[in-house]
Short mmCIF file of C-alpha atoms in Angstrom, two decimals:
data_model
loop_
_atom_site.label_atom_id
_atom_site.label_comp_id
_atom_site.label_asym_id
_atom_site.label_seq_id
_atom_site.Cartn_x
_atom_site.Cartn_y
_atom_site.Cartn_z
CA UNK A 15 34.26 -0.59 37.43
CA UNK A 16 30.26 -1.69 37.95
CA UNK A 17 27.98 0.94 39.28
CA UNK A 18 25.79 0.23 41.59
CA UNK A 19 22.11 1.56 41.06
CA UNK A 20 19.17 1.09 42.99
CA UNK A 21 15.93 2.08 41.54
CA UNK A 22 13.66 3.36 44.50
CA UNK A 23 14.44 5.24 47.92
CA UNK A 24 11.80 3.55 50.44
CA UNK A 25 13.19 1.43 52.96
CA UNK A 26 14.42 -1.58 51.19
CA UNK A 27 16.27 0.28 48.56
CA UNK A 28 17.81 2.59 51.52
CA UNK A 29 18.50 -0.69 53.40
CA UNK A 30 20.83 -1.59 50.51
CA UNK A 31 22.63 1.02 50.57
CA UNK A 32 23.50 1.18 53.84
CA UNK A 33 24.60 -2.57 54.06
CA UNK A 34 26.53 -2.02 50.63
CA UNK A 35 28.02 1.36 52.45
CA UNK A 36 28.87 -0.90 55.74
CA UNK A 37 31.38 -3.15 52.79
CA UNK A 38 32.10 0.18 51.07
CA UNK A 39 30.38 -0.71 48.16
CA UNK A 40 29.58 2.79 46.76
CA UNK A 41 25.85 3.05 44.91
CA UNK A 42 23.40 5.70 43.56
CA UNK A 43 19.60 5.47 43.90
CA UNK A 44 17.48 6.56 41.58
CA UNK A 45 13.90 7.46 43.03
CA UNK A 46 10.52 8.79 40.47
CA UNK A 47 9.68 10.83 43.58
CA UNK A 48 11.35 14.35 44.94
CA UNK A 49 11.38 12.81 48.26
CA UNK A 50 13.13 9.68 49.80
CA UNK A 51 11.12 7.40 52.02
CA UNK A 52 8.36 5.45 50.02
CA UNK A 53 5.60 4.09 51.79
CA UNK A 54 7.30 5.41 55.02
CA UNK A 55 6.88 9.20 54.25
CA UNK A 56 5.49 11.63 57.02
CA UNK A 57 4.85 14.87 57.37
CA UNK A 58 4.78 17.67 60.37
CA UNK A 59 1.31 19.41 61.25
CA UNK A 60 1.15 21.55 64.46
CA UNK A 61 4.61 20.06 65.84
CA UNK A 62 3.28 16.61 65.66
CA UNK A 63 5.15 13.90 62.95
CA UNK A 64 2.29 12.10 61.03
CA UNK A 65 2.71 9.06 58.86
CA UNK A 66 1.31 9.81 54.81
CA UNK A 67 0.36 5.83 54.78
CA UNK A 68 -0.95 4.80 58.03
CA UNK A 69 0.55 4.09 61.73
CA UNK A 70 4.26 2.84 61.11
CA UNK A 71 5.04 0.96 64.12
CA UNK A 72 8.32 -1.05 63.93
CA UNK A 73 7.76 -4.67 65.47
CA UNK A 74 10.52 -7.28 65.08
CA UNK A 75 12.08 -10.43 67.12
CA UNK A 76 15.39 -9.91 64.58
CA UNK A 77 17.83 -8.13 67.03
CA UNK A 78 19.72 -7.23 63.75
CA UNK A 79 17.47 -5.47 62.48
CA UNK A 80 16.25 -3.98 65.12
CA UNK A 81 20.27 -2.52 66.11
CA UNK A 82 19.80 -1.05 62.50
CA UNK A 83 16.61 0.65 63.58
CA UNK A 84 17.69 1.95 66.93
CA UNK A 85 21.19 3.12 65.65
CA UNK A 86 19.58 5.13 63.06
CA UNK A 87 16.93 7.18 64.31
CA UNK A 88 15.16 7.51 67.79
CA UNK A 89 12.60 4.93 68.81
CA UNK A 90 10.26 5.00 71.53
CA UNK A 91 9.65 1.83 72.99
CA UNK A 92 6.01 1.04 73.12
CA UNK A 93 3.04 -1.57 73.34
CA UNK A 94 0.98 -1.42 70.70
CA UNK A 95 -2.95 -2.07 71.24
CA UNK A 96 -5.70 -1.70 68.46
CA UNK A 97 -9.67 -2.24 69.80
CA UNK A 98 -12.20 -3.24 67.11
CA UNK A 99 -15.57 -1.25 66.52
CA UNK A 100 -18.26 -3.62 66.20
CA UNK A 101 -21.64 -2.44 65.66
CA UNK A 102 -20.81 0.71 67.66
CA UNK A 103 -19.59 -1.59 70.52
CA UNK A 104 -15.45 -1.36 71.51
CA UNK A 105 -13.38 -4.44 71.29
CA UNK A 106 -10.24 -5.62 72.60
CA UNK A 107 -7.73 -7.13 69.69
CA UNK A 108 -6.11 -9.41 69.26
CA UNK A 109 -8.63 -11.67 70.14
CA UNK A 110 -8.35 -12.50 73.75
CA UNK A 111 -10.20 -13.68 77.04
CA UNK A 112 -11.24 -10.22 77.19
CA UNK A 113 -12.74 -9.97 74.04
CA UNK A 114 -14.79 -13.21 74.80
CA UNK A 115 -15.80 -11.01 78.05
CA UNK A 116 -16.93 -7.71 76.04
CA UNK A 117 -18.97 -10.02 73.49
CA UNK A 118 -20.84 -12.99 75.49
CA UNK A 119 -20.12 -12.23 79.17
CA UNK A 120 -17.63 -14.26 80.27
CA UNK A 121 -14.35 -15.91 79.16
CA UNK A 122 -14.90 -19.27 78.12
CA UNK A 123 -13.83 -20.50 74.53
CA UNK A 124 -16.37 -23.09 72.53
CA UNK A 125 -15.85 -23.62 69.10
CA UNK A 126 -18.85 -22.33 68.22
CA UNK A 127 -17.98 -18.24 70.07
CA UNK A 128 -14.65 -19.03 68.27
CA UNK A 129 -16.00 -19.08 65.24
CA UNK A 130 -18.34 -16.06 65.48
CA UNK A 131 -15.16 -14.11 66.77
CA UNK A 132 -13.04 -14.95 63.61
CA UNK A 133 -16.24 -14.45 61.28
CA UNK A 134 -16.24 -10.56 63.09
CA UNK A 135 -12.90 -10.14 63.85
CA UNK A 136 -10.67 -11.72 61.17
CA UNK A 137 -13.02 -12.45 58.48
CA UNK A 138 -15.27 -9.80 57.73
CA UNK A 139 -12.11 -7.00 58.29
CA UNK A 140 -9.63 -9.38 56.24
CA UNK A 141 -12.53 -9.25 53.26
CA UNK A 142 -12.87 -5.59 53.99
CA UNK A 143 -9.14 -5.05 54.10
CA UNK A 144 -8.30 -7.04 50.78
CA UNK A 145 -11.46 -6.13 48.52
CA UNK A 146 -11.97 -10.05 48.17
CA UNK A 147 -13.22 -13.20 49.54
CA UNK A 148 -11.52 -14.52 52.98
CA UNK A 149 -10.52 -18.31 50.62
CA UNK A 150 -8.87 -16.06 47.91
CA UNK A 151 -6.75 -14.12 50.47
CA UNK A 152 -3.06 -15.90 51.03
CA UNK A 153 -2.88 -17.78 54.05
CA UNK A 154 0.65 -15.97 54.76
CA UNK A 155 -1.50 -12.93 55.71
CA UNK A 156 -4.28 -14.24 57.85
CA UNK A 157 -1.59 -16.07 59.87
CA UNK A 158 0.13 -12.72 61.03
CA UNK A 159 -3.53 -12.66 62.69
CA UNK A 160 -3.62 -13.70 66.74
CA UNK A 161 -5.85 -15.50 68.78
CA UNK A 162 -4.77 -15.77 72.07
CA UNK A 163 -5.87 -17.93 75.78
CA UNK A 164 -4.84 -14.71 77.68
CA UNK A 165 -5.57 -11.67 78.60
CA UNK A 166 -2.61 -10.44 76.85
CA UNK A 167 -3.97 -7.25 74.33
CA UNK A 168 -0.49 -5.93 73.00
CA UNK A 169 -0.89 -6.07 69.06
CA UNK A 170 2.70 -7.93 68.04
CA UNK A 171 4.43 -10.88 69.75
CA UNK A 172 7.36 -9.52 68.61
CA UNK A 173 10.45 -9.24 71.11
CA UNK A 174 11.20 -5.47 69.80
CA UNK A 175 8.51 -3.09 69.24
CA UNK A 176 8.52 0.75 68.92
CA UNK A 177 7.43 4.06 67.16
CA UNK A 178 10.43 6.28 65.57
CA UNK A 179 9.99 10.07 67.67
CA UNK A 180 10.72 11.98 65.03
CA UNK A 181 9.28 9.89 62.21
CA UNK A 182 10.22 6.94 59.66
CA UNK A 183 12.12 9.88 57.51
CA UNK A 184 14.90 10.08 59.98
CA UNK A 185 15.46 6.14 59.38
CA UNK A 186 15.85 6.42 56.07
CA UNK A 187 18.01 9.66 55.75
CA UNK A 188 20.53 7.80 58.07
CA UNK A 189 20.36 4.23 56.26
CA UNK A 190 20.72 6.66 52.98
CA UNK A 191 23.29 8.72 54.17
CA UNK A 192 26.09 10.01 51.76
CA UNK A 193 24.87 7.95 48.90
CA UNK A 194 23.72 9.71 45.85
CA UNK A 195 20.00 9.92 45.29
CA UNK A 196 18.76 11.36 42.18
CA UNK A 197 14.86 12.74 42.33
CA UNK A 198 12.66 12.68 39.32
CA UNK A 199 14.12 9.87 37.81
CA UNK A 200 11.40 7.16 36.28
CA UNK A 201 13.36 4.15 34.88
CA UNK A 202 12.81 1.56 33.02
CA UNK A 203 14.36 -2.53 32.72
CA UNK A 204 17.15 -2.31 30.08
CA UNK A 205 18.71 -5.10 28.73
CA UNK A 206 21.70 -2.77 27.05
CA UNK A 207 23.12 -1.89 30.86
CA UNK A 208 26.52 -3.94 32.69
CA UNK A 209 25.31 -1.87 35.39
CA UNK A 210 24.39 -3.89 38.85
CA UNK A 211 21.10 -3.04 38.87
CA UNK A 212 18.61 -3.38 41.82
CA UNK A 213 14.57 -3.07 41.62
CA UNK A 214 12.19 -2.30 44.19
CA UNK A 215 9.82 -0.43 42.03
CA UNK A 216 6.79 -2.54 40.32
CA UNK A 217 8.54 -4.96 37.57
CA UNK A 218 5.44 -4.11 35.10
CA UNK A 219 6.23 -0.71 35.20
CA UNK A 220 9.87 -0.97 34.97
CA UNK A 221 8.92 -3.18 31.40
CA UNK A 222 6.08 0.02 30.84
CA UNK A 223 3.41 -2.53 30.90
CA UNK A 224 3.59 -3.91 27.50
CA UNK A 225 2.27 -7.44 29.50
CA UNK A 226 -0.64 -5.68 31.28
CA UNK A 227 -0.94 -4.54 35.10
CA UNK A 228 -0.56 -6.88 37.72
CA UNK A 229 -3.11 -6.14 40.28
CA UNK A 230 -2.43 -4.06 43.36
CA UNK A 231 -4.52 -3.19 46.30
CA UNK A 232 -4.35 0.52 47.09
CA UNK A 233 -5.19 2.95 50.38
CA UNK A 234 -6.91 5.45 50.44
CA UNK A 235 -5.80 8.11 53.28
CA UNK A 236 -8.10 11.48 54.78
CA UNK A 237 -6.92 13.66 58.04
CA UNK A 238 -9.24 15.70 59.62
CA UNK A 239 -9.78 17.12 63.05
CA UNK A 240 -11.99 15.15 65.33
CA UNK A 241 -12.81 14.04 69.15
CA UNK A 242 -11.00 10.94 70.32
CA UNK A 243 -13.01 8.79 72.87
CA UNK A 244 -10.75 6.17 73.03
CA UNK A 245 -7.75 4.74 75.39
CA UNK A 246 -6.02 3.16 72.15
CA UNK A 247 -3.91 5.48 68.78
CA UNK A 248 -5.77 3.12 66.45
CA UNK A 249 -9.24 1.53 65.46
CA UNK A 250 -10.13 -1.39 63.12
CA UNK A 251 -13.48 -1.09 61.29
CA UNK A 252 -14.74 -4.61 60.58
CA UNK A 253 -17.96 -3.61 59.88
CA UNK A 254 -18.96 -3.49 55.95
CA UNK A 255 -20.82 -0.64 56.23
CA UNK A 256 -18.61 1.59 57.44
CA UNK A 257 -16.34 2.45 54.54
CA UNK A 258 -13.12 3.23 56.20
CA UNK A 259 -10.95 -0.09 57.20
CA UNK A 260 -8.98 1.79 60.14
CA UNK A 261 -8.77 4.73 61.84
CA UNK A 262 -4.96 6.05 63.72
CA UNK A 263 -4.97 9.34 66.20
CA UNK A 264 -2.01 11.74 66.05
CA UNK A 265 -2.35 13.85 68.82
CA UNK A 266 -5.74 16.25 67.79
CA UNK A 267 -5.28 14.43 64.77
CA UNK A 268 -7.25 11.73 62.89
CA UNK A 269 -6.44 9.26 59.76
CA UNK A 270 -8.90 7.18 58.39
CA UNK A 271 -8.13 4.90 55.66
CA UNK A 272 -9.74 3.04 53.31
CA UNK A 273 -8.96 0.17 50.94
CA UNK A 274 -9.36 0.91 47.06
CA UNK A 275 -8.76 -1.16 44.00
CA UNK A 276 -5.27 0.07 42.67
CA UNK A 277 -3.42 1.88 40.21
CA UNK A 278 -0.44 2.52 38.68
CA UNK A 279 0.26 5.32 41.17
CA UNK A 280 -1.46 3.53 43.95
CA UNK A 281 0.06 0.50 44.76
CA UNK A 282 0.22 -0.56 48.37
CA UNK A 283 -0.35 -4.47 48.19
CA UNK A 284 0.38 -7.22 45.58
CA UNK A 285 -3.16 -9.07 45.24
CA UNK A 286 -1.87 -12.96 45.25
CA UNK A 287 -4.29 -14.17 42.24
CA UNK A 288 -3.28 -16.89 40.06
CA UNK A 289 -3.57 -14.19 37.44
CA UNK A 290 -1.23 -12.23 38.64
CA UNK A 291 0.81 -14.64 39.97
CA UNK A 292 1.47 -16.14 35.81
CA UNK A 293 1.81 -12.07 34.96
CA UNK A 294 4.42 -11.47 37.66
CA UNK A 295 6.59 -14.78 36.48
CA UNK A 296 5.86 -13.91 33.08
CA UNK A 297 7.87 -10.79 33.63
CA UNK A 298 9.97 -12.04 35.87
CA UNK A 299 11.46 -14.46 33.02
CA UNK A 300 12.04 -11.10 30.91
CA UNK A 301 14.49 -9.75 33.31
CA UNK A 302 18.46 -9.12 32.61
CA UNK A 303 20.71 -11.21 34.73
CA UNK A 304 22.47 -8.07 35.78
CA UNK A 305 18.88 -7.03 37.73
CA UNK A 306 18.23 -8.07 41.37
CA UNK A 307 14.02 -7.31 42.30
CA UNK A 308 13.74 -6.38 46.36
CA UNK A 309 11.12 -5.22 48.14
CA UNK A 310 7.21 -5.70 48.24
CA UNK A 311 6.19 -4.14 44.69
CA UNK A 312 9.25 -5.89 42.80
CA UNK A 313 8.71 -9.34 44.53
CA UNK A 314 4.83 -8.92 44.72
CA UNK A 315 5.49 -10.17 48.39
CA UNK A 316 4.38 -9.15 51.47
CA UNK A 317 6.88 -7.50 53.54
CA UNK A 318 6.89 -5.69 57.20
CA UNK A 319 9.65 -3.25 58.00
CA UNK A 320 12.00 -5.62 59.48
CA UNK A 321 11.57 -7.52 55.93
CA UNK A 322 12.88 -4.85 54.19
CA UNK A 323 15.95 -4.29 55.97
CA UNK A 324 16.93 -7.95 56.35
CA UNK A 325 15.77 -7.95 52.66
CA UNK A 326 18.59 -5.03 52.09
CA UNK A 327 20.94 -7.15 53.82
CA UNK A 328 20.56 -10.14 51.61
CA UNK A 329 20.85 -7.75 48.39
CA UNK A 330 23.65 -6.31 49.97
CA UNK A 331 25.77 -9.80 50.46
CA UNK A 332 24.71 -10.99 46.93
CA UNK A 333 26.07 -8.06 44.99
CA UNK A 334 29.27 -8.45 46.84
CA UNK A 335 29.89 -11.56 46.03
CA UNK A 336 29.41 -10.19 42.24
CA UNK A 337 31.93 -7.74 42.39
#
């Protein structure tokens, strides 16, 4: 019989196995960590849940995957607003008729107060955000970016939108449930294996780099106590002189983080070079047939949380057809 293994316990490999456990499909994960949840880790100060790598705030118009989210952990329904701090001064994102009205006065649109809003607003914290010049940045990204004719300030056009209570964690315990997960485990691409094997981990660490490093952008994350003065959980920095790219409150609670170049053990985002871009398929041609890559570090794509689970689905309806 084929075993199913997933390598990685974030969401897209726990997605997977909890579409493969819907067909009854069993599975083991394998994760290099001794805890489950990737990227969407938290931890619990003072009675309050707090996110290890930034606000988590689940945002979809999929109404599958948003039944997975809502049948597997509590979620909070909320609108979620972000202001801007520009040279000391508060702004209201996305850009909007009010943020004309905080920067010239009134709320009329030229192209030339367009322009300086996007230079602010969008360019300057996109170049801040990505270590890189605004051209070099893929478009993909700087379209999930919203202008609006309204006076309409909630962060996401999405239909669903919502904060888990108790924390990503409980997501991913649920989606994981009975399946096996083994902690400690670094693995590596072997040709040698009939195994079904699926990779969300980086693909030049799973072939130990003997091609090089693709390029990642990492974060940088700090909590400390300090006053909040503001009606909004989270801040953008667009600013280049102040280090920090964001800032989130949890309760008494604030993280600021801060873009770095990345490493092997801090990988957050794939940087879409054309470097990296001939590394990644130059890899990507060394892989087994019996390997499927899913997720943002194996596909060096960018993915949101709904992504990943209709990404699990997908990996989940392609093995069984395999089998």
């Amino acid at each position: 019989m084929t075993t199913i293994r997933i390598v990685g316990a974030g969401l897209t490999g726990a997605s997977i196995a909890y579409f493969l456990r819907q067909k009854q499909i069993p599975c083991e994960i394998y994760e290099k960590n001794e805890s489950m949840g990737g990227m969407c880790r938290s931890f619990l100060q003072e009675g309050r849940r707090i996110d290890f790598f930034g606000p988590h705030i689940f945002h979809t118009s999929n109404e599958e995957a948003w039944k997975v989210i809502t049948e597997n952990c509590q979620i909070e329904p909320i609108i979620h607003r972000v202001k801007a701090i520009h040279n000391g001064q508060e702004y209201t994102l996305p850009i909007n008729k009010t943020t004309l009205n905080e920067m010239f006065g009134d709320e009329v649109f030229t192209t030339e107060r367009m322009k300086i809003l996007e230079d602010i607003f969008i360019k300057s914290y996109t170049e801040k955000q990505w270590l890189t010049e605004y051209s070099k940045v893929d478009k993909s990204i700087v379209k999930r970016l919203i202008i609006r004719d309204s006076y309409n300030d909630s962060y996401f056009d999405d239909e669903f939108v919502g904060k888990a209570t108790n924390g990503s964690d409980e997501l991913i315990q649920n989606l994981i449930g009975e399946t096996p997960v083994h902690f400690g485990e670094r693995c590596v691409i072997q040709n040698d294996s009939e195994d079904i094997v699926v990779w969300t981990g980086r693909i030049d660490e799973g072939f130990e780099y003997k091609h090089g490093e693709i390029e990642f952008l990492g974060r940088v994350f700090s909590f400390k106590k300090e006053p909040w003065l503001y009606n909004v959980d989270v801040l953008n920095f667009p600013d280049k002189e102040q280090y920090y790219i964001r800032k989130t409150r949890y309760g008494d609670i604030t993280c600021e983080e801060t873009s770095v170049t990345g490493n092997k053990e801090n990988a957050f985002y794939y940087i879409p070079t054309e470097s990296n871009h001939e590394l990644f398929m130059k890899y990507r041609a060394e892989l087994p047939p019996n390997y499927i890559l899913a997720g943002r570090l194996a596909e060096n794509k960018y993915y949101d949380m709904d992504d990943c689970i209709i990404r699990g689905q997908e990996v989940a309806e392609e093995i069984g057809k395999k089998i």
